[in-house]
Every structure is written in structure tokens, then in C-alpha cells.
Short mmCIF file of C-alpha atoms in Angstrom, two decimals:
data_model
loop_
_atom_site.label_atom_id
_atom_site.label_comp_id
_atom_site.label_asym_id
_atom_site.label_seq_id
_atom_site.Cartn_x
_atom_site.Cartn_y
_atom_site.Cartn_z
CA UNK T 1 119.02 72.51 91.48
CA UNK T 2 119.30 73.17 94.61
CA UNK T 3 119.26 76.22 96.03
CA UNK T 4 119.56 75.96 100.39
CA UNK T 5 119.63 78.64 102.75
CA UNK T 6 123.33 78.68 103.62
CA UNK T 7 124.76 79.00 106.81
CA UNK T 8 127.01 81.85 105.96
CA UNK T 9 124.57 85.07 104.59
CA UNK T 10 126.96 86.38 102.72
CA UNK T 11 126.28 86.02 98.42
CA UNK T 12 127.73 82.84 96.15
CA UNK T 13 129.58 84.14 93.29
CA UNK T 14 126.94 82.91 91.23
CA UNK T 15 124.27 84.75 93.43
CA UNK T 16 126.25 87.87 92.43
CA UNK T 17 126.15 87.30 89.18
CA UNK T 18 122.18 87.21 89.11
CA UNK T 19 121.94 90.17 91.24
CA UNK T 20 123.94 92.24 88.86
CA UNK T 21 122.84 91.52 85.54
CA UNK T 22 119.52 91.16 86.88
CA UNK T 23 119.72 94.84 88.04
CA UNK T 24 121.48 95.71 85.18
CA UNK T 25 118.79 95.17 82.89
CA UNK T 26 115.79 96.12 85.59
CA UNK T 27 118.20 99.21 85.65
CA UNK T 28 118.21 99.98 81.84
CA UNK T 29 114.60 99.70 81.50
CA UNK T 30 113.93 102.16 84.43
CA UNK T 31 116.29 104.58 83.15
CA UNK T 32 114.38 104.34 79.69
CA UNK T 33 111.11 104.66 81.32
CA UNK T 34 111.86 108.21 83.47
CA UNK T 35 114.81 109.78 81.21
CA UNK T 36 112.95 110.89 78.24
CA UNK T 37 111.40 112.58 81.66
CA UNK T 38 113.81 115.65 81.25
CA UNK T 39 113.55 115.28 77.28
CA UNK T 40 109.36 116.10 77.03
CA UNK T 41 110.00 119.77 76.70
CA UNK T 42 112.50 119.44 73.65
CA UNK T 43 110.12 117.17 72.66
CA UNK T 44 107.26 119.69 72.38
CA UNK T 45 109.51 122.06 71.15
CA UNK T 46 111.34 120.64 67.71
CA UNK T 47 108.70 117.28 67.50
CA UNK T 48 105.72 120.14 67.59
CA UNK T 49 104.00 117.68 69.81
CA UNK T 50 100.98 118.40 72.00
CA UNK T 51 100.86 117.83 75.55
CA UNK T 52 98.87 114.87 74.84
CA UNK T 53 100.93 113.72 72.41
CA UNK T 54 103.79 113.57 75.25
CA UNK T 55 101.46 111.88 77.49
CA UNK T 56 101.70 109.33 74.73
CA UNK T 57 105.36 109.33 74.72
CA UNK T 58 105.32 108.45 78.70
CA UNK T 59 102.12 105.61 78.66
CA UNK T 60 103.00 103.86 75.15
CA UNK T 61 105.98 102.08 77.25
CA UNK T 62 103.54 101.98 79.87
CA UNK T 63 100.81 99.89 77.98
CA UNK T 64 102.84 97.37 75.58
CA UNK T 65 104.48 96.76 79.38
CA UNK T 66 101.23 96.32 80.87
CA UNK T 67 99.72 95.02 78.61
CA UNK T 68 101.81 91.65 77.80
CA UNK T 69 104.10 91.65 80.82
CA UNK T 70 101.88 88.96 82.67
CA UNK T 71 102.35 86.73 79.39
CA UNK T 72 105.73 87.31 78.74
CA UNK T 73 106.29 86.06 82.41
CA UNK T 74 104.27 83.02 81.72
CA UNK T 75 106.61 82.19 78.55
CA UNK T 76 109.37 82.88 81.29
CA UNK T 77 108.60 80.40 83.52
CA UNK T 78 107.38 77.87 80.64
CA UNK T 79 110.37 78.41 78.41
CA UNK T 80 113.54 79.20 80.40
CA UNK T 81 113.17 82.22 82.61
CA UNK T 82 116.55 83.59 82.09
CA UNK T 83 115.67 82.55 77.63
CA UNK T 84 112.69 85.09 77.80
CA UNK T 85 115.14 87.76 79.80
CA UNK T 86 118.22 87.83 77.23
CA UNK T 87 115.28 87.87 74.40
CA UNK T 88 113.84 91.01 76.11
CA UNK T 89 117.27 92.16 76.30
CA UNK T 90 117.77 92.16 73.01
CA UNK T 91 113.63 93.81 71.45
CA UNK T 92 114.78 96.51 74.03
CA UNK T 93 117.95 97.02 72.07
CA UNK T 94 116.68 97.83 68.56
CA UNK T 95 113.29 99.43 69.71
CA UNK T 96 115.96 101.51 70.79
CA UNK T 97 117.69 101.80 67.82
CA UNK T 98 113.92 102.15 66.55
CA UNK T 99 113.20 105.63 68.53
CA UNK T 100 116.75 107.00 67.85
CA UNK T 101 115.80 107.25 63.67
CA UNK T 102 112.44 108.17 64.33
CA UNK T 103 111.65 110.67 62.11
CA UNK T 104 108.68 112.62 64.03
CA UNK T 105 106.08 111.56 67.47
CA UNK T 106 104.03 108.69 65.86
CA UNK T 107 106.90 106.89 64.93
CA UNK T 108 108.63 107.53 68.20
CA UNK T 109 105.26 106.73 70.00
CA UNK T 110 105.60 103.55 67.80
CA UNK T 111 108.92 102.56 68.72
CA UNK T 112 108.08 103.50 72.84
CA UNK T 113 105.54 100.70 72.36
CA UNK T 114 107.82 98.54 71.04
CA UNK T 115 110.61 99.36 73.93
CA UNK T 116 107.73 98.63 76.37
CA UNK T 117 107.44 94.76 75.00
CA UNK T 118 111.78 94.58 75.70
CA UNK T 119 110.50 95.98 79.30
CA UNK T 120 107.57 93.38 79.54
CA UNK T 121 109.63 90.65 79.20
CA UNK T 122 113.12 92.02 81.33
CA UNK T 123 111.63 92.93 84.48
CA UNK T 124 109.54 90.18 85.65
CA UNK T 125 111.63 88.06 85.00
CA UNK T 126 114.73 90.06 86.61
CA UNK T 127 112.51 89.57 90.02
CA UNK T 128 111.98 85.89 89.44
CA UNK T 129 115.43 85.25 88.70
CA UNK T 130 116.41 86.69 91.54
CA UNK T 131 113.70 85.38 93.54
CA UNK T 132 115.01 81.18 92.12
CA UNK T 133 118.18 82.57 93.17
CA UNK T 134 118.26 83.59 96.70
CA UNK T 135 116.39 81.54 99.76
CA UNK T 136 113.60 83.08 101.56
CA UNK T 137 116.49 84.72 104.46
CA UNK T 138 118.33 86.36 101.78
CA UNK T 139 115.86 87.58 99.40
CA UNK T 140 114.97 91.14 101.45
CA UNK T 141 118.78 91.96 101.15
CA UNK T 142 118.86 90.72 97.30
CA UNK T 143 115.90 92.54 96.49
CA UNK T 144 116.86 96.08 98.78
CA UNK T 145 120.18 95.96 96.22
CA UNK T 146 118.36 95.17 93.24
CA UNK T 147 116.19 98.61 94.16
CA UNK T 148 118.91 100.45 95.30
CA UNK T 149 121.15 99.43 91.68
CA UNK T 150 117.55 100.01 89.31
CA UNK T 151 117.34 103.16 91.77
CA UNK T 152 121.16 104.71 89.80
CA UNK T 153 118.86 104.76 86.83
CA UNK T 154 115.95 106.74 89.21
CA UNK T 155 119.07 108.80 89.76
CA UNK T 156 120.42 108.82 86.52
CA UNK T 157 117.55 108.98 84.53
CA UNK T 158 117.18 112.89 84.41
CA UNK T 159 120.58 113.57 84.80
CA UNK T 160 122.33 111.47 81.70
CA UNK T 161 118.87 112.73 80.17
CA UNK T 162 118.92 116.12 80.39
CA UNK T 163 122.86 115.56 79.78
CA UNK T 164 122.63 114.00 76.53
CA UNK T 165 119.68 116.94 75.45
CA UNK T 166 121.57 119.51 76.37
CA UNK T 167 125.27 118.11 75.13
CA UNK T 168 124.18 115.78 72.16
CA UNK T 169 120.51 115.59 70.98
CA UNK T 170 117.61 113.90 72.35
CA UNK T 171 118.00 110.55 70.24
CA UNK T 172 120.98 109.91 71.95
CA UNK T 173 118.83 108.48 75.13
CA UNK T 174 117.79 106.12 72.88
CA UNK T 175 121.06 104.95 70.81
CA UNK T 176 123.08 104.58 75.04
CA UNK T 177 120.77 101.49 75.31
CA UNK T 178 121.59 99.19 72.44
CA UNK T 179 125.34 99.30 73.11
CA UNK T 180 124.50 98.04 76.85
CA UNK T 181 121.49 95.70 76.43
CA UNK T 182 123.74 93.16 74.41
CA UNK T 183 126.12 92.98 76.39
CA UNK T 184 124.53 92.55 79.20
CA UNK T 185 121.99 90.02 76.83
CA UNK T 186 125.64 88.11 76.12
CA UNK T 187 126.53 87.62 80.16
CA UNK T 188 123.44 86.39 81.10
CA UNK T 189 123.79 83.25 78.71
CA UNK T 190 127.29 82.74 80.03
CA UNK T 191 127.06 83.52 83.50
CA UNK T 192 122.93 83.38 84.69
CA UNK T 193 122.16 79.69 85.59
CA UNK T 194 118.91 78.22 83.48
CA UNK T 195 115.47 78.04 86.10
CA UNK T 196 111.33 77.55 85.40
CA UNK T 197 108.01 77.78 87.15
CA UNK T 198 105.64 74.90 88.20
CA UNK T 199 105.41 72.71 84.48
CA UNK T 200 102.43 73.24 82.50
CA UNK T 201 100.35 73.83 79.31
CA UNK T 202 101.07 77.46 78.76
CA UNK T 203 97.14 79.59 79.48
CA UNK T 204 96.86 81.33 75.49
CA UNK T 205 92.79 82.05 76.39
CA UNK T 206 93.80 83.64 79.58
CA UNK T 207 96.92 85.74 77.58
CA UNK T 208 94.63 86.63 74.88
CA UNK T 209 92.10 87.74 77.35
CA UNK T 210 94.64 89.29 80.04
CA UNK T 211 96.41 91.09 77.11
CA UNK T 212 92.73 92.72 75.68
CA UNK T 213 91.27 93.46 79.07
CA UNK T 214 94.99 96.00 79.98
CA UNK T 215 94.67 97.08 76.46
CA UNK T 216 90.82 98.30 76.55
CA UNK T 217 91.69 99.70 80.46
CA UNK T 218 94.94 101.10 79.60
CA UNK T 219 93.54 103.35 76.90
CA UNK T 220 90.75 103.92 78.18
CA UNK T 221 92.29 105.73 81.18
CA UNK T 222 95.00 107.15 79.10
CA UNK T 223 92.29 109.22 76.61
CA UNK T 224 89.98 109.93 79.98
CA UNK T 225 92.02 112.40 80.08
CA UNK T 226 91.61 114.27 77.07
CA UNK T 227 88.30 113.15 75.68
CA UNK T 228 86.76 112.87 79.29
CA UNK T 229 86.11 110.41 82.13
CA UNK T 230 82.18 110.45 80.55
CA UNK T 231 82.64 110.14 76.56
CA UNK T 232 81.46 107.14 74.78
CA UNK T 233 84.84 106.20 73.63
CA UNK T 234 86.11 106.21 77.46
CA UNK T 235 83.38 104.25 78.55
CA UNK T 236 83.42 101.75 75.97
CA UNK T 237 87.03 101.14 76.11
CA UNK T 238 86.98 100.58 80.36
CA UNK T 239 83.57 98.78 79.95
CA UNK T 240 85.09 96.46 77.27
CA UNK T 241 88.68 95.83 79.54
CA UNK T 242 85.83 95.48 82.50
CA UNK T 243 84.31 92.75 80.78
CA UNK T 244 87.24 90.32 79.45
CA UNK T 245 88.89 91.12 82.67
CA UNK T 246 86.10 89.43 84.64
CA UNK T 247 86.08 86.60 81.37
CA UNK T 248 90.04 86.28 82.17
CA UNK T 249 88.35 86.02 85.85
CA UNK T 250 86.23 83.13 84.87
CA UNK T 251 88.92 81.25 82.97
CA UNK T 252 91.68 81.43 86.14
CA UNK T 253 89.13 79.45 88.31
CA UNK T 254 88.39 76.63 85.13
CA UNK T 255 92.38 76.30 84.43
CA UNK T 256 93.23 75.96 88.37
CA UNK T 257 97.09 75.03 89.03
CA UNK T 258 97.70 75.65 85.10
CA UNK T 259 96.44 79.26 85.12
CA UNK T 260 98.33 82.39 84.46
CA UNK T 261 97.44 83.65 87.51
CA UNK T 262 95.92 80.84 89.44
CA UNK T 263 93.49 82.23 92.31
CA UNK T 264 95.14 80.68 94.91
CA UNK T 265 97.25 83.70 95.15
CA UNK T 266 94.70 86.02 96.70
CA UNK T 267 93.98 83.70 99.73
CA UNK T 268 96.57 85.22 101.15
CA UNK T 269 94.53 89.21 101.84
CA UNK T 270 98.65 90.12 102.62
CA UNK T 271 99.35 89.56 98.64
CA UNK T 272 95.85 91.80 97.81
CA UNK T 273 97.52 94.13 99.61
CA UNK T 274 100.95 94.74 98.92
CA UNK T 275 99.74 94.71 95.57
CA UNK T 276 97.37 97.56 96.00
CA UNK T 277 100.24 99.39 97.80
CA UNK T 278 102.48 99.01 95.17
CA UNK T 279 100.08 100.03 92.85
CA UNK T 280 98.77 103.39 94.54
CA UNK T 281 103.23 103.98 95.02
CA UNK T 282 103.70 103.60 91.31
CA UNK T 283 101.28 105.74 90.65
CA UNK T 284 101.93 108.65 92.84
CA UNK T 285 105.96 108.14 91.87
CA UNK T 286 105.16 108.40 88.23
CA UNK T 287 102.36 110.85 88.05
CA UNK T 288 104.81 113.21 89.87
CA UNK T 289 107.51 112.85 87.76
CA UNK T 290 105.88 113.47 84.40
CA UNK T 291 105.24 117.46 85.31
CA UNK T 292 108.18 117.41 87.78
CA UNK T 293 111.25 118.06 85.15
CA UNK T 294 108.79 120.17 82.90
CA UNK T 295 108.00 122.49 85.60
CA UNK T 296 112.10 123.29 86.11
CA UNK T 297 111.98 123.68 82.17
CA UNK T 298 108.87 126.26 81.57
CA UNK T 299 108.91 127.99 85.30
CA UNK T 300 112.04 128.28 86.20
CA UNK T 301 113.69 128.56 83.49
CA UNK T 302 116.19 126.30 83.00
CA UNK T 303 117.80 123.77 80.38
CA UNK T 304 117.44 120.26 80.68
CA UNK T 305 120.71 119.36 82.67
CA UNK T 306 119.49 121.34 85.43
CA UNK T 307 116.12 120.56 85.53
CA UNK T 308 117.58 117.10 85.54
CA UNK T 309 120.41 117.81 88.41
CA UNK T 310 117.79 120.26 90.13
CA UNK T 311 116.29 116.66 91.23
CA UNK T 312 118.99 115.04 92.79
CA UNK T 313 117.97 115.54 96.22
CA UNK T 314 115.25 113.70 95.35
CA UNK T 315 116.33 111.08 93.11
CA UNK T 316 119.36 110.40 95.16
CA UNK T 317 117.67 109.45 98.56
CA UNK T 318 116.53 106.20 96.27
CA UNK T 319 119.92 104.49 95.89
CA UNK T 320 120.71 105.27 99.36
CA UNK T 321 117.97 104.30 101.15
CA UNK T 322 116.51 101.23 98.88
CA UNK T 323 119.57 99.06 100.07
CA UNK T 324 119.54 99.51 103.65
CA UNK T 325 114.79 99.64 103.94
CA UNK T 326 115.75 96.23 102.12
CA UNK T 327 118.28 94.71 104.44
CA UNK T 328 115.82 95.69 107.05
CA UNK T 329 112.66 94.09 105.93
CA UNK T 330 113.44 90.70 107.82
CA UNK T 331 113.83 92.20 111.56
CA UNK T 332 110.87 94.90 111.49
CA UNK T 333 108.95 93.61 109.25
CA UNK T 334 107.63 94.81 105.53
CA UNK T 335 104.13 96.33 106.97
CA UNK T 336 106.48 99.63 109.09
CA UNK T 337 108.48 100.62 105.37
CA UNK T 338 106.05 100.23 103.36
CA UNK T 339 103.36 102.61 106.16
CA UNK T 340 105.80 104.96 106.93
CA UNK T 341 107.58 105.22 103.38
CA UNK T 342 103.81 105.72 101.39
CA UNK T 343 103.18 108.09 104.37
CA UNK T 344 106.78 110.35 104.12
CA UNK T 345 105.46 110.45 100.10
CA UNK T 346 102.66 111.45 100.43
CA UNK T 347 103.85 114.51 102.58
CA UNK T 348 106.77 115.21 100.62
CA UNK T 349 105.03 115.56 96.93
CA UNK T 350 102.18 117.53 98.73
CA UNK T 351 104.76 119.96 100.67
CA UNK T 352 106.17 120.50 96.92
CA UNK T 353 102.61 120.96 96.15
CA UNK T 354 102.51 123.44 98.34
CA UNK T 355 105.21 125.28 97.64
CA UNK T 356 105.00 125.53 93.83
CA UNK T 357 105.23 128.77 92.84
CA UNK T 358 107.45 130.83 89.83
CA UNK T 359 109.00 133.08 92.85
CA UNK T 360 110.07 130.10 95.29
CA UNK T 361 113.65 129.60 96.01
CA UNK T 362 115.34 125.65 95.06
CA UNK T 363 116.76 125.54 98.23
CA UNK T 364 113.03 125.58 99.63
CA UNK T 365 112.96 122.56 97.46
CA UNK T 366 115.43 120.42 98.29
CA UNK T 367 114.37 118.94 101.77
CA UNK T 368 110.57 118.03 100.57
CA UNK T 369 111.70 116.55 97.53
CA UNK T 370 114.53 114.28 100.05
CA UNK T 371 111.75 113.24 102.36
CA UNK T 372 109.46 112.35 99.35
CA UNK T 373 112.96 110.09 97.99
CA UNK T 374 113.64 108.69 101.45
CA UNK T 375 110.10 107.40 101.57
CA UNK T 376 109.35 105.69 98.19
CA UNK T 377 112.57 104.01 98.23
CA UNK T 378 111.82 102.78 101.98
CA UNK T 379 108.41 101.16 100.35
CA UNK T 380 109.94 99.85 97.41
CA UNK T 381 112.11 96.77 98.81
CA UNK T 382 109.48 96.15 101.25
CA UNK T 383 106.57 95.85 99.29
CA UNK T 384 108.40 93.42 96.70
CA UNK T 385 110.04 91.12 99.39
CA UNK T 386 105.75 91.45 100.71
CA UNK T 387 104.68 90.37 97.52
CA UNK T 388 106.94 87.17 97.23
CA UNK T 389 106.68 86.33 100.35
CA UNK T 390 103.36 84.99 99.83
CA UNK T 391 103.81 82.31 97.83
CA UNK T 392 105.36 79.32 96.62
CA UNK T 393 108.26 79.01 94.87
CA UNK T 394 106.27 77.60 91.66
CA UNK T 395 104.34 80.69 91.46
CA UNK T 396 107.32 83.06 91.62
CA UNK T 397 107.29 83.96 88.62
CA UNK T 398 103.10 84.57 88.01
CA UNK T 399 103.37 86.70 91.18
CA UNK T 400 106.17 88.71 89.73
CA UNK T 401 104.55 89.53 86.65
CA UNK T 402 101.40 90.56 88.08
CA UNK T 403 103.45 93.07 90.53
CA UNK T 404 105.11 94.80 87.86
CA UNK T 405 101.40 94.17 85.82
CA UNK T 406 100.07 95.94 88.50
CA UNK T 407 102.94 98.09 88.83
CA UNK T 408 102.89 99.65 85.20
CA UNK T 409 99.25 99.66 85.07
CA UNK T 410 99.30 102.14 88.34
CA UNK T 411 101.87 104.41 86.69
CA UNK T 412 99.09 104.52 83.47
CA UNK T 413 97.17 105.43 86.18
CA UNK T 414 99.39 108.50 88.23
CA UNK T 415 99.82 110.07 84.54
CA UNK T 416 96.29 109.62 83.83
CA UNK T 417 95.16 111.77 87.08
CA UNK T 418 97.78 114.08 86.89
CA UNK T 419 97.43 115.05 82.94
CA UNK T 420 93.55 115.50 84.12
CA UNK T 421 94.54 117.65 87.05
CA UNK T 422 96.59 119.38 85.18
CA UNK T 423 94.24 119.98 82.32
CA UNK T 424 91.85 121.75 84.19
CA UNK T 425 93.44 123.66 86.80
CA UNK T 426 96.71 124.93 84.32
CA UNK T 427 98.27 124.57 81.01
CA UNK T 428 101.75 125.68 79.04
CA UNK T 429 100.40 129.52 78.79
CA UNK T 430 102.66 131.53 81.26
CA UNK T 431 104.93 130.20 84.50
CA UNK T 432 102.16 131.06 86.67
CA UNK T 433 99.30 128.91 85.13
CA UNK T 434 101.87 126.11 84.68
CA UNK T 435 102.33 126.20 88.82
CA UNK T 436 98.65 126.82 89.39
CA UNK T 437 97.90 123.08 87.36
CA UNK T 438 101.07 121.50 88.81
CA UNK T 439 100.75 121.86 92.43
CA UNK T 440 96.94 120.81 92.27
CA UNK T 441 98.39 117.44 89.40
CA UNK T 442 100.83 116.83 92.89
CA UNK T 443 97.91 116.89 95.53
CA UNK T 444 96.43 114.72 93.51
CA UNK T 445 99.56 112.73 93.84
CA UNK T 446 100.07 112.86 97.49
CA UNK T 447 96.71 111.67 98.28
CA UNK T 448 97.64 108.55 96.43
CA UNK T 449 100.48 107.86 98.10
CA UNK T 450 98.25 108.00 101.41
CA UNK T 451 95.94 106.10 100.32
CA UNK T 452 98.80 103.24 99.59
CA UNK T 453 99.49 103.55 103.06
CA UNK T 454 96.30 102.77 104.57
CA UNK T 455 96.40 100.05 102.87
CA UNK T 456 99.49 98.64 103.59
CA UNK T 457 98.12 98.70 107.44
CA UNK T 458 97.04 95.16 106.11
CA UNK T 459 100.40 93.72 105.03
CA UNK T 460 102.63 91.27 108.23
CA UNK T 461 104.60 92.57 110.73
CA UNK T 462 107.75 90.68 110.84
CA UNK T 463 106.59 87.24 109.72
CA UNK T 464 106.56 87.51 106.23
CA UNK T 465 110.26 86.85 105.12
CA UNK T 466 109.62 83.22 107.32
CA UNK T 467 106.47 81.74 105.30
CA UNK T 468 108.81 80.66 102.44
CA UNK T 469 110.71 77.04 102.78
CA UNK T 470 114.26 77.39 103.53
CA UNK T 471 115.15 76.18 99.71
CA UNK T 472 114.09 77.30 96.32
CA UNK T 473 114.16 74.17 93.75
CA UNK T 474 115.66 75.29 90.36
#
């Protein structure tokens, strides 16, 4: 099927189905990453979970997501994006049930790792389905709407998580995924056309090397906060990850056009810069989210629902700003939106860090949370558009998978850095001690966001949207 750039800028009925169902699956996966944040304090008490166990509850999801995402993306290119996307939704439903039935923190962490597998089959394929269905002139608007709907997860995640934990039990934050995932999977099979990437054999050698490399790197990042960055196991894991990563890069050069991550993608410095900016953006975001809801509960004594509602000035802007920012990409260019957005996120997070304290009035938090949310929602669709604009249609699945992998690694790094700083500067013994660690952790997250803005200066201005061919073969 040939999808050409229409004279009418509106979306077709089929495009609307693709957009809605791609966003629905991504919204569910993003919701489950964030809904846990308001349950962390409850899990700490009910399951006697340590800070390290709480970190694993969040990062087990990101770990399996990061190490399996590129493989899932490659399978989608080979076997069909709709097929793998639907299978990922079914895996997500089954693993959510396993989390809800977990008798202890260890089983919950294992269930979260299985959820990451399902998410690895959902998120990159959602972007690939969108890119295949929308020509370049419409893609920025589609990605903005996609980010806005996915932003519902950010808007609803802390509130839904807090409401469910407060009114029912923490297990229900996982049960709600099961019927939703099954319904979306059924509709995807009926309404979304199948699409594939460039033909060729599956790069199994590259897949194994990438999984092992990322496993070593991510495990080292997650353990560094607790064992020390210069401890033997951490250095060994990071070193093994780097060696295997070098072997992966060498294998990709030999595989040429059949590689999982073709070296030709990185001939564009814009592609590389967009991926690094996305990495640092997510590192700042996830590091902040890990502690934000806990602050409202531990320091200010709010319920899980109250903590979720307290975050609305931040999360609501993600839903409101992202669609507008996505529609502006073609007019003002990705660079302006990404740079300004990440600067705003850095300023907002740093502002919150300065205000952190047991006696700070909540009203003083509202404006910096709005600034933070507006910044990240401005940057998110623009950096996604910048990545996809730099690749050929046949490489969209691989580029999307790489972008999502790096974002997940950024999230793991952000949580690891925030936890390391928090542990060194504070703790849970008192409200003042938590506030001290929280302030230092958020200051580090602000630096990550500003570093991303500096990298984003290498992006193009208004050019990227016009670089792609006007037709996308599916």
C-alpha cells in the first residue's frame, strides 16, 4: 500500500484508527511506569521494601524494556509491526496479572520485568506504525497528538495510582491493565494495516550482543547507587557491557544493510544529537518522578491520592502543551522546541529543588511545576520528530527502537543518579532528612536537562520535516 502526502491536511479514517490505537497502547505502558510512583511509599510499608527494592520496582521495568526493545523492534520489521504490537499487548496483560498476584516484593519485581518485555514490544512498534501511516508533512502533528494522548498517562498516572491505592489496594494498579490491553489488541488486529520494514534476515548475533551489553550496563547503573560506583561488581558489569557494546558495533559494521542498528543511521549528526537529547530529557524526568510523589507523602504527610493530585499542575501541562508543540514542529523546527523545552524543564526542576523543605507552602510549588511540565511536553514530540525525519522509510522501525532504547536507558540512569545523590545527602529518618536528599537529587536532574538542551543545539532548524520522501511504502 502506498501512503502519499494528501492535499487535504486532515487525517483519513484509517489514520485516525492507527493514531488512536498506537496512542492507547503507549498510554497504557507509560501509565504503568508512572502509576507505581504514588504507590512506592505504600509498598515500602506493606511489603517492607527498602529503598533499593523500591528502585528495582521502578527500574526492573526499564531494565527489561531497554535490553529487549531493539530486538522487538527488529522482529516487528521482519514479522509485521501490527502482529508484534498485538502480541506485546497480550504479554502486557498477562504480566500485569502476575504483578497483581505477587505475594512479595521479589515476585513483584519479577512481574515488573515481564511487563517491561511487553512494553518493549508495544512502544517502538507504536511509533513505527505511526510513521508508516503518516507522511512527513503530517507526522509532526500526529506525533504531537500521540504525545498528548500518551501524556494522559503522565496526567492520570500519579492520580490514578494514588486513587486506586487509597481507595482499593495497590494490586489494582495492575489489574486495570488486563481488560484494557485485551480490548486494544483486538481492535488493532481489526483496524490497523500491517506494515514491515526493509526485507532481510534477522540479525540474531547483533540481538544477542545488544541484549548482553545493555544488561551489563543497566545492571551496573542500577547497582552503582548502592554498591558504590568503584566497587568490583559494578565496574565488572559496566566493563563487560562496554566490551560487548564494542563487539556489537563491530558486528553492525559487518552486517551492513541487514544490521539491527545500521551504521548509516549515524552519518547524520542530527540523528545522533536527537537521540542524546532524548536520553538526557528522560533521565531528568524519571529521576524527578521517582522522588516527587514520595516527597508529598513522606514530608508533607499526604495520602497517595493527595500526592497524585498535588502533581497535577505539572502533569496536566504535558497533556495540554504536547499537541500544540507537535503541530509547531514543521513551522519553527525541532531545534527551537527541544532547546527551549529542556531549558524550561531544567529551570523548573531546579526551582523545585530550591523550594524543597518541610515548611514550604504548596502554593509556591505550582508555578515551577507548570514550567517543568510545559518544558518536557514541548521537547518530547519535537525530539521524536527530529529522529524520524533523519531516516529512510525502511529504517523507521530500527530508528524508533533505538530512540526508545536510549530513552529507557536514560530513565534508568536518571533514577540511579537521583538515588545515589539522595542516599548521600538524605534518607527516610525524618522530613528534614528526606527534604535535604530530595533537593540535591533534583538539582542533579536539572543539570541533566540543561545538558540535553546544550546537545540539542546541534539539531536542524526548520529543515528536518522536508527531508523525507513524500510517500511511505507500507
